Amino acid sequence: MSLVANNQSDPAGSVLPARQGVLAFAAATLLGAFLVFQVQPVISKCVLPWFGGTPAVWTTCLLFFQVLLFGGYLYAHCLRRFLSPIGQGILHIGLLLIAAWSLPIEPSDQWKPLGTEDPTWALLTLLAAHVALPYFVLSSTGPLVQAWLSYESDDPGVYRLYALSNAGSLAALLSYPFVVEPLLSVSEQSTMWSAAFGLFVVIKVSLAVRVIRRRRSLRETTQDTPSDGQQSTSSSWTWTDGAVWVGLPALASVMLLVVTSHVCQDIAVIPFLWVLPLSLYLISFIISFDSPAWYRPKLVAAATAFAFGLVQLSHVLSPTWRVPVEAFAYLVVLLGVCLLCHGETARRQPATDRLTLYYAMMSAGGAIGGLLVAIVCPSIFHDYRELPIAMSISMGLVGVTFLAARSWWTVSCDWKRTPHAVKLAVPVVLLLIVASLTTEREDTIEQRRNFFGVLRVEQNDRRVKLVHGNTIHGIQIRGDDHATATSYYGTQSGVGKTLEVLQEEHDSLRVGIIGLGCGVLATYGRAADHFDMFEINPAVVAIAESHFTFLSDCPSSVQHHIGDGRLLLERMVDVEFDCLIVDAFSSDAIPAHLLTLEAMQLYRSRLRPNGVLAMHLSNNHLDLLPLAHRLVREAGLDSRHVDSQGHEATCTRDARWLIASQRDKAFWDHSQLNDAIRPDENTISKAPRWTDQHHNLASVLRLPSF
């Protein structure tokens, strides 16, 4: 990295160890970027249990950090634009010390929501109170460090530090789920992050002092130095450049969010899959700013166009091939579009005197993309219409770029060659957008979208089904069999057998259910029974009451409790249940806080002496059974599990239920439960042990079989 000469004499006559200096700038950039991407999963994990463990928590956190990143970049620009280097150093040192004083970042229990607040604004307020200042300081690091380095050299090579910044972000992204999360508890993660932030403060303060001393030395020996610390000449830029600096990063940000959501929720619901699209997004920055010679717009556009074709072709493939082909195609599209956006943005980078403005406008584009997807689209669309809209715009960009590139191996485009292509692309893109907005699924009778995602009600001549992403939350048969227990809750399932045993013993039951779905479990209710339904998503309750009749047909008294099931149970100190049913783990975005030792102890405390805990553990990619057996054992309960097979005729599905209780041998010997499987002691001893402070999905991933 030839940013400055190996040795450079400063005006005071001393020799500046330039290489050592560059390493200090690089260290600040790398550590700052690493901490920026580490704080996001750390604080997300701290607050995830308080907001139901929903994926929307991560989306909202990402929006918060994107907007704050723009704030940090804008701060760096204003610092350079309006203050001398001495003023910059003094102000930034003060801000660094205040940010260090605000640590640690882990919120206290006083910030737990009541469940009646708007979750988006409650989460944003919590984040602002605990991580806003440290993150703001960290987010300004990239442009500010490069600006300070440009005082020593106006070599455009300073832009390579931006690639280094994204490399640090990529390292943080990949290390968290596979290194940090498995080894450190939540509090330890917060402590280690705070310690690393302290080291960052030391490095950054030393750089600020260096800038102050160097510019003071220059002022004492040089009379023609501009008073504001700016270079004596200023590069020119046009509004076209500004539109590119904002618009293309905005499109890349939108594509990152919509493709991640689609691939991880609608195509392949696999834990940690979200890491891959975000990694591709960061890699596109690294290529564009560190190795622009690798960027060939015509080749990239052609490969991306081919991937667009694969997306359409995948719909006619068999289910075995459709999922991997479609996921691969979308990821190639994402990488290609991000390379085109970031490659052209990097190609238009200005001279170093406009560096901070350039980065501020780029970060503004990223924040605009986040706001569109996280705030605007959920308020105007009832499903994920932003995906086809973003894909349509990206197709137009790909086509125009392909025509603008002069040859297969060139690194630049001649946009003056494409006026006719642009005139053709605009109406085609608009036509595709209109088509996407007016197309509806024939079997869908209602869709609702809120903080917790998109709920879809599907209906045909035989049944009505509630779907969230790719997860079925209940089925009701139409006609005379409408009161039949279906999906994962049939009479042959573990929960069905357990309820029948308890109803034989008791004339009335109090049953708590965490996770309403469409209300299938209400089919087991009798007139003397009472059901407490805990559901975090109000839209689920509304759909269950308007499109399904399980609740209205149920003779039992039913009481709904809106909010996170665990938080609500913690407040119900005087309530005891004959049966507590936890039905929240069929999706792969599981609310882990419902499956920790502390959660099991809470469940046991809310059971009557002969009460029974039933947990639904059906899952395609996570083996939760050994973990659950170990935790209920440590909570003082005996346990078995029941595996049942589904039947198309009754609309039931394969299900796995864990049954836990302090009941005697007679309970387990009942004809309904005598086939329940006792856990293997060796398996339990080797199972992971999740607590509120230490849990990670990697420990329960199912290993692929070959």
PDB file of N, CA, C and O in Angstrom, residues 212-244:
ATOM      1  N   ILE A 212      -2.764  16.601  15.646  1.00  0.00           N
ATOM      2  CA  ILE A 212      -2.626  17.910  16.291  1.00  0.00           C
ATOM      3  C   ILE A 212      -1.171  18.372  16.275  1.00  0.00           C
ATOM      4  O   ILE A 212      -0.863  19.515  15.894  1.00  0.00           O
ATOM      5  N   ARG A 213      -0.262  17.491  16.671  1.00  0.00           N
ATOM      6  CA  ARG A 213       1.153  17.870  16.743  1.00  0.00           C
ATOM      7  C   ARG A 213       1.719  18.153  15.365  1.00  0.00           C
ATOM      8  O   ARG A 213       2.473  19.102  15.167  1.00  0.00           O
ATOM      9  N   ARG A 214       1.337  17.332  14.403  1.00  0.00           N
ATOM     10  CA  ARG A 214       1.892  17.524  13.056  1.00  0.00           C
ATOM     11  C   ARG A 214       1.398  18.824  12.440  1.00  0.00           C
ATOM     12  O   ARG A 214       2.175  19.590  11.865  1.00  0.00           O
ATOM     13  N   ARG A 215       0.109  19.118  12.573  1.00  0.00           N
ATOM     14  CA  ARG A 215      -0.406  20.341  11.974  1.00  0.00           C
ATOM     15  C   ARG A 215       0.093  21.575  12.724  1.00  0.00           C
ATOM     16  O   ARG A 215       0.313  22.624  12.145  1.00  0.00           O
ATOM     17  N   ARG A 216       0.283  21.454  14.044  1.00  0.00           N
ATOM     18  CA  ARG A 216       0.851  22.574  14.793  1.00  0.00           C
ATOM     19  C   ARG A 216       2.271  22.849  14.321  1.00  0.00           C
ATOM     20  O   ARG A 216       2.688  23.991  14.156  1.00  0.00           O
ATOM     21  N   SER A 217       3.038  21.769  14.059  1.00  0.00           N
ATOM     22  CA  SER A 217       4.408  21.926  13.559  1.00  0.00           C
ATOM     23  C   SER A 217       4.404  22.583  12.193  1.00  0.00           C
ATOM     24  O   SER A 217       5.216  23.456  11.897  1.00  0.00           O
ATOM     25  N   LEU A 218       3.446  22.177  11.355  1.00  0.00           N
ATOM     26  CA  LEU A 218       3.357  22.773  10.025  1.00  0.00           C
ATOM     27  C   LEU A 218       3.006  24.258  10.110  1.00  0.00           C
ATOM     28  O   LEU A 218       3.526  25.079   9.362  1.00  0.00           O
ATOM     29  N   ARG A 219       2.133  24.633  11.034  1.00  0.00           N
ATOM     30  CA  ARG A 219       1.744  26.033  11.160  1.00  0.00           C
ATOM     31  C   ARG A 219       2.926  26.895  11.616  1.00  0.00           C
ATOM     32  O   ARG A 219       3.045  28.049  11.238  1.00  0.00           O
ATOM     33  N   GLU A 220       3.823  26.316  12.436  1.00  0.00           N
ATOM     34  CA  GLU A 220       4.952  27.077  12.933  1.00  0.00           C
ATOM     35  C   GLU A 220       6.013  27.292  11.865  1.00  0.00           C
ATOM     36  O   GLU A 220       6.791  28.245  11.942  1.00  0.00           O
ATOM     37  N   THR A 221       6.058  26.426  10.855  1.00  0.00           N
ATOM     38  CA  THR A 221       7.135  26.494   9.869  1.00  0.00           C
ATOM     39  C   THR A 221       6.666  26.858   8.482  1.00  0.00           C
ATOM     40  O   THR A 221       7.466  27.126   7.602  1.00  0.00           O
ATOM     41  N   THR A 222       5.347  26.852   8.252  1.00  0.00           N
ATOM     42  CA  THR A 222       4.823  27.125   6.918  1.00  0.00           C
ATOM     43  C   THR A 222       3.776  28.227   7.003  1.00  0.00           C
ATOM     44  O   THR A 222       2.858  28.151   7.808  1.00  0.00           O
ATOM     45  N   GLN A 223       3.912  29.232   6.188  1.00  0.00           N
ATOM     46  CA  GLN A 223       3.033  30.388   6.266  1.00  0.00           C
ATOM     47  C   GLN A 223       1.819  30.262   5.358  1.00  0.00           C
ATOM     48  O   GLN A 223       0.847  30.971   5.536  1.00  0.00           O
ATOM     49  N   ASP A 224       1.908  29.397   4.348  1.00  0.00           N
ATOM     50  CA  ASP A 224       0.821  29.351   3.369  1.00  0.00           C
ATOM     51  C   ASP A 224      -0.135  28.193   3.596  1.00  0.00           C
ATOM     52  O   ASP A 224      -0.892  27.840   2.718  1.00  0.00           O
ATOM     53  N   THR A 225      -0.105  27.597   4.751  1.00  0.00           N
ATOM     54  CA  THR A 225      -1.029  26.508   5.035  1.00  0.00           C
ATOM     55  C   THR A 225      -2.435  27.052   5.248  1.00  0.00           C
ATOM     56  O   THR A 225      -2.620  27.975   6.040  1.00  0.00           O
ATOM     57  N   PRO A 226      -3.463  26.540   4.567  1.00  0.00           N
ATOM     58  CA  PRO A 226      -4.825  27.044   4.744  1.00  0.00           C
ATOM     59  C   PRO A 226      -5.265  26.908   6.194  1.00  0.00           C
ATOM     60  O   PRO A 226      -4.957  25.916   6.855  1.00  0.00           O
ATOM     61  N   SER A 227      -5.970  27.901   6.692  1.00  0.00           N
ATOM     62  CA  SER A 227      -6.340  27.924   8.107  1.00  0.00           C
ATOM     63  C   SER A 227      -7.303  26.822   8.488  1.00  0.00           C
ATOM     64  O   SER A 227      -7.353  26.404   9.635  1.00  0.00           O
ATOM     65  N   ASP A 228      -8.091  26.322   7.561  1.00  0.00           N
ATOM     66  CA  ASP A 228      -9.061  25.279   7.895  1.00  0.00           C
ATOM     67  C   ASP A 228      -8.516  23.887   7.694  1.00  0.00           C
ATOM     68  O   ASP A 228      -9.217  22.907   7.864  1.00  0.00           O
ATOM     69  N   GLY A 229      -7.241  23.796   7.329  1.00  0.00           N
ATOM     70  CA  GLY A 229      -6.650  22.479   7.178  1.00  0.00           C
ATOM     71  C   GLY A 229      -6.964  21.826   5.875  1.00  0.00           C
ATOM     72  O   GLY A 229      -6.535  20.721   5.604  1.00  0.00           O
ATOM     73  N   GLN A 230      -7.717  22.483   4.986  1.00  0.00           N
ATOM     74  CA  GLN A 230      -8.044  21.884   3.709  1.00  0.00           C
ATOM     75  C   GLN A 230      -6.901  22.059   2.737  1.00  0.00           C
ATOM     76  O   GLN A 230      -6.054  22.932   2.886  1.00  0.00           O
ATOM     77  N   GLN A 231      -6.871  21.239   1.714  1.00  0.00           N
ATOM     78  CA  GLN A 231      -5.866  21.380   0.683  1.00  0.00           C
ATOM     79  C   GLN A 231      -6.150  22.655  -0.114  1.00  0.00           C
ATOM     80  O   GLN A 231      -7.274  23.127  -0.208  1.00  0.00           O
ATOM     81  N   SER A 232      -5.107  23.214  -0.688  1.00  0.00           N
ATOM     82  CA  SER A 232      -5.243  24.497  -1.364  1.00  0.00           C
ATOM     83  C   SER A 232      -6.017  24.412  -2.655  1.00  0.00           C
ATOM     84  O   SER A 232      -6.543  25.387  -3.144  1.00  0.00           O
ATOM     85  N   THR A 233      -6.122  23.230  -3.208  1.00  0.00           N
ATOM     86  CA  THR A 233      -6.923  23.042  -4.409  1.00  0.00           C
ATOM     87  C   THR A 233      -8.068  22.097  -4.099  1.00  0.00           C
ATOM     88  O   THR A 233      -7.954  21.224  -3.253  1.00  0.00           O
ATOM     89  N   SER A 234      -9.156  22.252  -4.798  1.00  0.00           N
ATOM     90  CA  SER A 234     -10.346  21.446  -4.535  1.00  0.00           C
ATOM     91  C   SER A 234     -10.787  20.770  -5.811  1.00  0.00           C
ATOM     92  O   SER A 234     -10.856  21.399  -6.851  1.00  0.00           O
ATOM     93  N   SER A 235     -11.059  19.477  -5.695  1.00  0.00           N
ATOM     94  CA  SER A 235     -11.521  18.746  -6.870  1.00  0.00           C
ATOM     95  C   SER A 235     -12.965  19.115  -7.158  1.00  0.00           C
ATOM     96  O   SER A 235     -13.739  19.456  -6.272  1.00  0.00           O
ATOM     97  N   SER A 236     -13.347  19.039  -8.405  1.00  0.00           N
ATOM     98  CA  SER A 236     -14.719  19.352  -8.798  1.00  0.00           C
ATOM     99  C   SER A 236     -15.545  18.076  -8.822  1.00  0.00           C
ATOM    100  O   SER A 236     -15.027  16.990  -9.023  1.00  0.00           O
ATOM    101  N   TRP A 237     -16.841  18.224  -8.596  1.00  0.00           N
ATOM    102  CA  TRP A 237     -17.754  17.093  -8.714  1.00  0.00           C
ATOM    103  C   TRP A 237     -19.085  17.619  -9.216  1.00  0.00           C
ATOM    104  O   TRP A 237     -19.409  18.797  -9.050  1.00  0.00           O
ATOM    105  N   THR A 238     -19.839  16.761  -9.863  1.00  0.00           N
ATOM    106  CA  THR A 238     -21.096  17.157 -10.473  1.00  0.00           C
ATOM    107  C   THR A 238     -22.265  16.535  -9.726  1.00  0.00           C
ATOM    108  O   THR A 238     -22.096  15.618  -8.913  1.00  0.00           O
ATOM    109  N   TRP A 239     -23.455  17.036 -10.026  1.00  0.00           N
ATOM    110  CA  TRP A 239     -24.642  16.446  -9.413  1.00  0.00           C
ATOM    111  C   TRP A 239     -24.860  15.010  -9.887  1.00  0.00           C
ATOM    112  O   TRP A 239     -25.462  14.205  -9.166  1.00  0.00           O
ATOM    113  N   THR A 240     -24.370  14.701 -11.068  1.00  0.00           N
ATOM    114  CA  THR A 240     -24.443  13.307 -11.535  1.00  0.00           C
ATOM    115  C   THR A 240     -23.621  12.409 -10.630  1.00  0.00           C
ATOM    116  O   THR A 240     -24.048  11.308 -10.259  1.00  0.00           O
ATOM    117  N   ASP A 241     -22.406  12.890 -10.284  1.00  0.00           N
ATOM    118  CA  ASP A 241     -21.578  12.130  -9.349  1.00  0.00           C
ATOM    119  C   ASP A 241     -22.315  11.941  -8.023  1.00  0.00           C
ATOM    120  O   ASP A 241     -22.344  10.838  -7.459  1.00  0.00           O
ATOM    121  N   GLY A 242     -22.914  13.018  -7.512  1.00  0.00           N
ATOM    122  CA  GLY A 242     -23.638  12.921  -6.245  1.00  0.00           C
ATOM    123  C   GLY A 242     -24.785  11.940  -6.306  1.00  0.00           C
ATOM    124  O   GLY A 242     -25.024  11.176  -5.361  1.00  0.00           O
ATOM    125  N   ALA A 243     -25.515  11.939  -7.438  1.00  0.00           N
ATOM    126  CA  ALA A 243     -26.624  10.991  -7.590  1.00  0.00           C
ATOM    127  C   ALA A 243     -26.124   9.554  -7.588  1.00  0.00           C
ATOM    128  O   ALA A 243     -26.759   8.662  -7.019  1.00  0.00           O
ATOM    129  N   VAL A 244     -24.957   9.321  -8.223  1.00  0.00           N
ATOM    130  CA  VAL A 244     -24.365   7.983  -8.235  1.00  0.00           C
ATOM    131  C   VAL A 244     -23.927   7.589  -6.834  1.00  0.00           C
ATOM    132  O   VAL A 244     -24.160   6.458  -6.383  1.00  0.00           O
TER     133      VAL A 244
END
